[in-house]
Amino acid sequence: MLREKIKAAAVHAAPVYMNKVDSLHKVTSLISQAASESIALLAFPEVFVPGFPYFTNCYPPNAATVALYAEQSVVVSDDLGEVQAACATHKVVVVLGISERMRGGHTLFNSIVTIDADGTILGVHRKVQPTWAERLVWGQGSGYTLRTYNPKDTEYRIGGLACWEHTINGARQALIDQGQHIHVGCWPALDILEGFEDVACAQIEALMKTHALTAQVFVLCPSSYVDDTCLQWMEKNLGPQDKVKAGGGWTAIIHPFCSFIAGPYQASQDGFVIGEINLAQLDLVKAYVDGAGHYKRPEVFNLEVDMTQRWMDEPDIVGPIPWNKS
């Protein structure tokens, strides 16, 4: 039985768009701020560094723009030293969405990095299926990175998925089968996209509550919003557009029985959605339904997840990768 209580926060913020260095500085600043509020677990939005590639929804395909995005994408662990140091200094577990570039290469992935409170990179998850126009930017992650992690000196296992990857039921079940207790669902602002204004937040809420109940996990749902750094970068570099507007985002912390622990928060302003995760509450939830136990019915259903290495660098980014203090 688990008895740990965790003060957790989902970040609702905008990155410094298409600026890796400044966005990483913002990450470390938010980690410091979180520590000052005694937050032990901090979750960031999808591809917070260097921001979501909204240009794929606004302009015709352009390889030169993807090349610019690749230049601002994060190499694990080369670019994450300051973030690891901030985690170790402030004793905060961080889950960070990044656009990842393979070390020494050019292929990109929509990735989620989990960093322990001692600065160790526990691992990286690469989104297994980019959605729609995202395929112009990111490659497909493999099952090798579909993992959960147990931060040091904690009772919980944590894992995450990005955006509409939550519609892949097999990906969610793979995390359930690993005994997940806390889930991070990383999202960008979608309700500012043409055609999604009236449905995006309802979709996010539905997917996050679905995983909360079917996995019997606490869900952190961090989200970004679109600010002037994004809109101005696109207009300056690519021209006028009317497909993406300012604002958006839907950030919350959700209980396994689908009630809101905190949020939802929707505003064009940086902030934390903060709540207490009480793992002891899983006792009652699991008495009703246990997706990794008595509700699994393994004699009826059998999920096979191919966790074979597919990309040459995967062993290097699926940790642990200790923080190099030098």
mmCIF file of N, CA and C in Angstrom, residues 65 75 91 99 128 155 166 173 179 185 257 308 316:
data_model
loop_
_atom_site.group_PDB
_atom_site.id
_atom_site.type_symbol
_atom_site.label_atom_id
_atom_site.label_comp_id
_atom_site.label_asym_id
_atom_site.label_seq_id
_atom_site.Cartn_x
_atom_site.Cartn_y
_atom_site.Cartn_z
ATOM 1 N N THR A 65 12.149 25.710 -43.055
ATOM 2 C CA THR A 65 11.596 26.027 -41.738
ATOM 3 C C THR A 65 11.834 24.881 -40.765
ATOM 4 N N VAL A 75 19.245 18.431 -27.832
ATOM 5 C CA VAL A 75 20.029 17.206 -27.871
ATOM 6 C C VAL A 75 20.166 16.690 -26.439
ATOM 7 N N LYS A 91 15.908 19.960 -5.707
ATOM 8 C CA LYS A 91 15.282 18.697 -5.310
ATOM 9 C C LYS A 91 13.857 18.575 -5.862
ATOM 10 N N SER A 99 11.249 19.238 -28.217
ATOM 11 C CA SER A 99 11.539 18.714 -29.546
ATOM 12 C C SER A 99 12.987 18.251 -29.479
ATOM 13 N N VAL A 128 5.220 8.007 -30.243
ATOM 14 C CA VAL A 128 5.285 6.911 -31.204
ATOM 15 C C VAL A 128 4.622 7.243 -32.535
ATOM 16 N N GLU A 155 7.664 6.531 -3.812
ATOM 17 C CA GLU A 155 6.900 5.295 -3.927
ATOM 18 C C GLU A 155 6.268 5.115 -5.302
ATOM 19 N N HIS A 166 -2.431 9.927 -26.782
ATOM 20 C CA HIS A 166 -3.363 9.335 -25.813
ATOM 21 C C HIS A 166 -4.522 8.601 -26.483
ATOM 22 N N GLN A 173 -2.112 1.364 -22.352
ATOM 23 C CA GLN A 173 -2.106 0.103 -21.621
ATOM 24 C C GLN A 173 -0.687 -0.343 -21.304
ATOM 25 N N GLY A 179 2.649 -0.603 -14.050
ATOM 26 C CA GLY A 179 2.336 -0.177 -12.695
ATOM 27 C C GLY A 179 2.379 1.318 -12.488
ATOM 28 N N GLY A 185 0.285 14.000 -19.067
ATOM 29 C CA GLY A 185 -0.205 14.176 -20.426
ATOM 30 C C GLY A 185 0.199 15.546 -20.916
ATOM 31 N N PHE A 257 -10.571 9.107 -10.008
ATOM 32 C CA PHE A 257 -12.020 9.031 -10.184
ATOM 33 C C PHE A 257 -12.567 10.219 -10.972
ATOM 34 N N THR A 308 11.640 -3.540 -28.791
ATOM 35 C CA THR A 308 12.925 -3.716 -29.459
ATOM 36 C C THR A 308 13.538 -2.365 -29.804
ATOM 37 N N ASP A 316 21.239 5.307 -25.463
ATOM 38 C CA ASP A 316 21.895 6.482 -24.898
ATOM 39 C C ASP A 316 20.922 7.461 -24.262
#
